[in-house]
Short mmCIF file of C-alpha atoms in Angstrom, two decimals:
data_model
loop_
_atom_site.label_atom_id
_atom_site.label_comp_id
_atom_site.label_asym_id
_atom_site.label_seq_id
_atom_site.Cartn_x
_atom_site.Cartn_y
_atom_site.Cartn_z
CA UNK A 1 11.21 2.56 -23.39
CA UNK A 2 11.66 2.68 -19.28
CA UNK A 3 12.98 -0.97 -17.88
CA UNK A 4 14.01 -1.35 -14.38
CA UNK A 5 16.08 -4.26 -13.18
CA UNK A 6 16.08 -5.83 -9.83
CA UNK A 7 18.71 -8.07 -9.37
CA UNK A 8 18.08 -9.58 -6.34
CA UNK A 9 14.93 -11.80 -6.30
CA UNK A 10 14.89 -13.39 -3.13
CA UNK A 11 17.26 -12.36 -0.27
CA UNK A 12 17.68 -13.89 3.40
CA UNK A 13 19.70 -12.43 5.82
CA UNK A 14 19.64 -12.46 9.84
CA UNK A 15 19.27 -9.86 12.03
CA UNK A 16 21.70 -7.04 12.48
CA UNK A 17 23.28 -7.78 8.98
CA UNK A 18 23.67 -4.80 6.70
CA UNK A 19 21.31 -4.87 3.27
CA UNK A 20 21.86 -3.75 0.37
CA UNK A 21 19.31 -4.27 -2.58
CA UNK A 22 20.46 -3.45 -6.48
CA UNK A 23 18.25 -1.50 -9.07
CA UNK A 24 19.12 -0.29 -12.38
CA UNK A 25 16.66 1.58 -14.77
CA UNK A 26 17.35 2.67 -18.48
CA UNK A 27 15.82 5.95 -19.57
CA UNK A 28 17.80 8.56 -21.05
CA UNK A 29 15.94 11.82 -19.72
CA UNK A 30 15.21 12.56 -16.47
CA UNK A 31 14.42 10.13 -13.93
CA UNK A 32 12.32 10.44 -10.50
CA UNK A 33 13.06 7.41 -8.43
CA UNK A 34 11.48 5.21 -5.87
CA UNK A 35 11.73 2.33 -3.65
CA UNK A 36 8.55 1.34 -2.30
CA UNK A 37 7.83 -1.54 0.46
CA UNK A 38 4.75 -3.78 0.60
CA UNK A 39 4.60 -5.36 3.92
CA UNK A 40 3.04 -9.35 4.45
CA UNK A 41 -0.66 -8.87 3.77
CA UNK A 42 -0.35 -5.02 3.64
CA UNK A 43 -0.49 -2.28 0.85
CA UNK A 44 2.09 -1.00 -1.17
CA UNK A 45 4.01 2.33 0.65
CA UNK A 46 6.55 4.56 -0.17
CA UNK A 47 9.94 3.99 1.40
CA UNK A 48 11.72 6.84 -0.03
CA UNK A 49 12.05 8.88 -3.34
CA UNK A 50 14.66 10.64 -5.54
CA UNK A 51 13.62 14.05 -7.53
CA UNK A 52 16.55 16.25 -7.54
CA UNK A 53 19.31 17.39 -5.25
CA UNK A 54 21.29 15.04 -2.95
CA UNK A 55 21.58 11.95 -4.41
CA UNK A 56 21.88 9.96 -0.98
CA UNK A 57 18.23 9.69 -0.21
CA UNK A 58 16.96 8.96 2.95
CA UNK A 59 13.43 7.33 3.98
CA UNK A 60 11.43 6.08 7.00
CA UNK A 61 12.72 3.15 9.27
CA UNK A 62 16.62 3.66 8.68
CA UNK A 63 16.35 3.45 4.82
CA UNK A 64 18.47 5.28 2.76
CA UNK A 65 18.99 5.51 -0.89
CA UNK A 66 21.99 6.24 -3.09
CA UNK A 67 21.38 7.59 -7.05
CA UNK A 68 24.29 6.92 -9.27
CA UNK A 69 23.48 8.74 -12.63
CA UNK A 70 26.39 7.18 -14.08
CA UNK A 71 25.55 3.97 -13.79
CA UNK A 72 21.84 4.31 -13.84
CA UNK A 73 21.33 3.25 -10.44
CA UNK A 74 19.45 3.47 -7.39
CA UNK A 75 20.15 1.21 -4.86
CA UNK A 76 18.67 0.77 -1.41
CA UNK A 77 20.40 0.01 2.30
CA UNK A 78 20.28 -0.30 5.06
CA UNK A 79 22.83 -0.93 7.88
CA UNK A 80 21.54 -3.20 10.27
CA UNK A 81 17.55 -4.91 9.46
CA UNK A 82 15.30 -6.38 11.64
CA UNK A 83 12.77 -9.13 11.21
CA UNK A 84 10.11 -6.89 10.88
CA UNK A 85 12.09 -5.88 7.68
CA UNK A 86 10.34 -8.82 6.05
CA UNK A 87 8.89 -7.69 3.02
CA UNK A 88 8.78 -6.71 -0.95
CA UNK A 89 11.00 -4.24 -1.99
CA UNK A 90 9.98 -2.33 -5.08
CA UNK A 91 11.83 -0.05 -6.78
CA UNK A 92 10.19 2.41 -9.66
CA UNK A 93 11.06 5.28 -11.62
CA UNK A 94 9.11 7.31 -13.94
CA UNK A 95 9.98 10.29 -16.70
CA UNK A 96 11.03 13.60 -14.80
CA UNK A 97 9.24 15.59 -17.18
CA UNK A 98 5.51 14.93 -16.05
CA UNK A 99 5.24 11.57 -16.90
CA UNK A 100 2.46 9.14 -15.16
CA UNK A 101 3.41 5.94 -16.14
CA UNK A 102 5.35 4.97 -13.36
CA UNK A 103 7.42 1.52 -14.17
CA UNK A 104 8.52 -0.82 -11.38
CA UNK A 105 10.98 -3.64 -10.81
CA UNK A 106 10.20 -6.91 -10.62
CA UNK A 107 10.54 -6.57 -6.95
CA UNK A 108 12.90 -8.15 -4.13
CA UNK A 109 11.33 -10.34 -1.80
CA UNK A 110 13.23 -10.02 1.88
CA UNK A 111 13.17 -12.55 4.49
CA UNK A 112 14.40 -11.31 7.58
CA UNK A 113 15.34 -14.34 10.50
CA UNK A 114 15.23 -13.48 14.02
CA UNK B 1 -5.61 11.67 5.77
CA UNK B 2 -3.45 9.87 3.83
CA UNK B 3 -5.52 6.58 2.52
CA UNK B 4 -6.87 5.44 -0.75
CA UNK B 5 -10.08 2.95 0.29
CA UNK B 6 -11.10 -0.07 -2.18
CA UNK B 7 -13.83 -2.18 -2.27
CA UNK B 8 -15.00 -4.89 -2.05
CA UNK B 9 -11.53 -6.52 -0.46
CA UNK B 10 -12.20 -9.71 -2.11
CA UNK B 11 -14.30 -10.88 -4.84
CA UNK B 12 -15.08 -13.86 -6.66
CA UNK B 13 -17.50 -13.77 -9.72
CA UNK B 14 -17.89 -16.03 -12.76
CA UNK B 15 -16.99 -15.43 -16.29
CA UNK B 16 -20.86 -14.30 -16.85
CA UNK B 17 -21.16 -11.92 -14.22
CA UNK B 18 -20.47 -8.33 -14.22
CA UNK B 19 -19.26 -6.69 -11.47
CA UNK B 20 -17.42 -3.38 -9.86
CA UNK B 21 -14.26 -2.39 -8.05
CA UNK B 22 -14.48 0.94 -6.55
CA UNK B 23 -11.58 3.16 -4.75
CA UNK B 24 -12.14 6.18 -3.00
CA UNK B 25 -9.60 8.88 -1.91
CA UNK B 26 -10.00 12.28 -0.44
CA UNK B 27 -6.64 13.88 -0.85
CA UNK B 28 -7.50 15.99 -3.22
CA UNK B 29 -5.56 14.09 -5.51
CA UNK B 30 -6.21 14.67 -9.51
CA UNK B 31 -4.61 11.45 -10.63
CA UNK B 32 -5.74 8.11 -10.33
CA UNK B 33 -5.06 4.66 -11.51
CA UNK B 34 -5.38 1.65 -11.93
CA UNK B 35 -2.89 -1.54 -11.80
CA UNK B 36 -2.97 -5.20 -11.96
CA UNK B 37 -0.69 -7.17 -9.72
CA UNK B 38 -0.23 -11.16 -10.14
CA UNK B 39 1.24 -13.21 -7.65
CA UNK B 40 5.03 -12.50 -7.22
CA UNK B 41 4.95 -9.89 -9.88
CA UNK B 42 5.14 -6.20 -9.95
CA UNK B 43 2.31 -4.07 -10.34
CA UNK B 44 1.61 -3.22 -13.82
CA UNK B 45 -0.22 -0.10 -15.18
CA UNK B 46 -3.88 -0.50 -16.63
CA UNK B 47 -4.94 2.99 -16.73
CA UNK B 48 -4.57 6.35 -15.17
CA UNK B 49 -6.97 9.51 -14.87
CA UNK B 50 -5.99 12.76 -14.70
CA UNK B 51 -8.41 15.71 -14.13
CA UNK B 52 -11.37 12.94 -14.47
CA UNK B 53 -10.21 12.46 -18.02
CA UNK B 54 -8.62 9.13 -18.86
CA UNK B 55 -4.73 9.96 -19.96
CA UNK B 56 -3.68 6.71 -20.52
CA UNK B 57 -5.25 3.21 -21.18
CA UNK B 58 -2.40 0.46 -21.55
CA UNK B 59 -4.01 -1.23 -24.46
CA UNK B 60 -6.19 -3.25 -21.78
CA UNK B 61 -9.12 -5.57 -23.15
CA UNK B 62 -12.19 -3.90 -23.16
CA UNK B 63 -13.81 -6.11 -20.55
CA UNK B 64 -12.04 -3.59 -18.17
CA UNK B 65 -13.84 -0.40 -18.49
CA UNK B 66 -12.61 2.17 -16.06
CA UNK B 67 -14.77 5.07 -14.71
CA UNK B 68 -13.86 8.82 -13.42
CA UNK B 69 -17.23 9.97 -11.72
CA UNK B 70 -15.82 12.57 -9.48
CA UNK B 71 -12.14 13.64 -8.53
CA UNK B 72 -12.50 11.43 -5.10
CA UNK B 73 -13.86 8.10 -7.11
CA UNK B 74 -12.47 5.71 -9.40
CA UNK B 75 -14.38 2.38 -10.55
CA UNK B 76 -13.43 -0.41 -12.80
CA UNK B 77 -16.35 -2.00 -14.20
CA UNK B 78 -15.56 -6.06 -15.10
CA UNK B 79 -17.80 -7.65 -17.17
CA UNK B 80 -16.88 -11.95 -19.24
CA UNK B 81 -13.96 -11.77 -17.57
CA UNK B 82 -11.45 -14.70 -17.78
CA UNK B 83 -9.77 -16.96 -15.28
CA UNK B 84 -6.40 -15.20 -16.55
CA UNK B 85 -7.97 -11.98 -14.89
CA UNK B 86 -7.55 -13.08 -11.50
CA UNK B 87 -5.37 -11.01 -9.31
CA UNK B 88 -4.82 -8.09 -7.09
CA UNK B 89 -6.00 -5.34 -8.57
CA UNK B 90 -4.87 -2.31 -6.92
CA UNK B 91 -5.93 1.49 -6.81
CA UNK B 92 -3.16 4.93 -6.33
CA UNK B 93 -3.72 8.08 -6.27
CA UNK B 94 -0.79 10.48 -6.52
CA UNK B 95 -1.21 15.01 -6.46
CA UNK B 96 -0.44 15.80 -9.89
CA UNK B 97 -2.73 16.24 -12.98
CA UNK B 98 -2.57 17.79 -16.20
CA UNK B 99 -1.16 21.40 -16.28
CA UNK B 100 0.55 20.74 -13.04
CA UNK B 101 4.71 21.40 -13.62
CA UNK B 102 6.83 18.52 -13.14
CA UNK B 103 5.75 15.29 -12.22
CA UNK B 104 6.99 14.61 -8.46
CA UNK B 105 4.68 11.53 -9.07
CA UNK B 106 4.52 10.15 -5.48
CA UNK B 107 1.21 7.75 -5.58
CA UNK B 108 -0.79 6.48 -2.24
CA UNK B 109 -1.93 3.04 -3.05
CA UNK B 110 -4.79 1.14 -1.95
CA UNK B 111 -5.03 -2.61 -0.15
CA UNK B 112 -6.21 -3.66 -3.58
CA UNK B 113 -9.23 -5.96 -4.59
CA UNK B 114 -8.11 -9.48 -4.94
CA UNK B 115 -10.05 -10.78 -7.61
CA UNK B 116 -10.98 -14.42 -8.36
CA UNK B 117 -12.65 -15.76 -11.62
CA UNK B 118 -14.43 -18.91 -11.64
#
């Protein structure tokens, strides 16, 4: 069965600082990966995904992504946040081969100070 | 247009009442689903349609009873639910259906419903 692992829970930093949140799925097939954001009091949204190709991944508002198959990662950064920042981080993967059960992480809550 | 509509926003209803969440999304999409989300807790899967068909059901009590009217509509019809129920209960859509190559299973998700039981 599909687990993903977030190993950050809860993560302060101040502005300008360089993030850097951990995630680590198990599935032996092919993998599409995602990190998705939910925003305070907003829906959940796509930050950026992983099919194929490049493994450094990169999203909207100076995310970027990095796949490591051999460690079964996917880990998401960013080199300088901002307070607006502040949010849930999310990060899901589901089977390559069609798949529609998408699994996520238990989620990384971000707390951004100005 | 890139936006998967639910309604009501909120809703509180007793254990005796029976009740409907509705989502909406006109995409074109041919998947839709389902999820439950608790307070500091991921979302997790209740059930997903595909081509108006349900594909999966994630062995979810039966006073959940989803509902596939049209490709745009999705409802979840609650009826004796339990204080445990209460929670976000959110709605995605994402392009791909049965027949459709690989999954590249990006899903648009909706504010969600948050849910209270009395």
């Amino acid at each position: 069965a599909q687990s993903v692992s977030q190993h950050n829970h809860h993560v302060i930093l101040s502005e300008a600082a360089s993030l850097e949140l951990g995630c680590n799925y198990s599935y032996g097939g092919t993998v599409n990966l995602f990190w998705y954001v939910q925003y305070p009091g907003q829906h959940l949204q796509l930050l950026l995904k992983y099919f194929s190709g490049d493994p450094l991944v990169k999203g909207i508002k100076g995310f970027e992504a990095e796949f490591i198959k051999s460690k079964f990662s996917f880990n998401l950064r960013k080199p300088s946040v901002q307070w607006s920042d502040t949010a849930e981080y999310f990060c899901a993967v589901n089977a390559g081969t069609g798949g529609f059960k998408t699994i996520f992480g238990a989620g990384t809550r971000l707390f951004v100070k100005a | 247009d890139t936006e998967v509509t639910q309604t009501p926003k909120h809703l509180v209803m007793g254990m005796t009442n029976k009740k409907s969440l509705k989502c909406e999304q006109h995409m074109g999409h041919r998947a839709m689903y389902w999820y439950k989300q608790k307070a500091k807790k991921p979302p997790e899967l209740m059930f997903v349609y595909s081509y108006e068909k349900l594909s999966i059901n994630e062995s979810v009590p039966s006073r959940f009873s989803p509902e596939c009217p049209n490709s745009s509509l999705l409802n979840l019809h609650l009826h004796a639910l339990q204080p445990e129920d209460s929670a976000l209960y959110l709605c995605a859509s994402s392009q791909e259906g049965l027949g459709i190559g690989i999954s590249k299973n990006i899903q648009y998700f909706g504010a969600g419903t948050r849910l209270s039981v009395l």
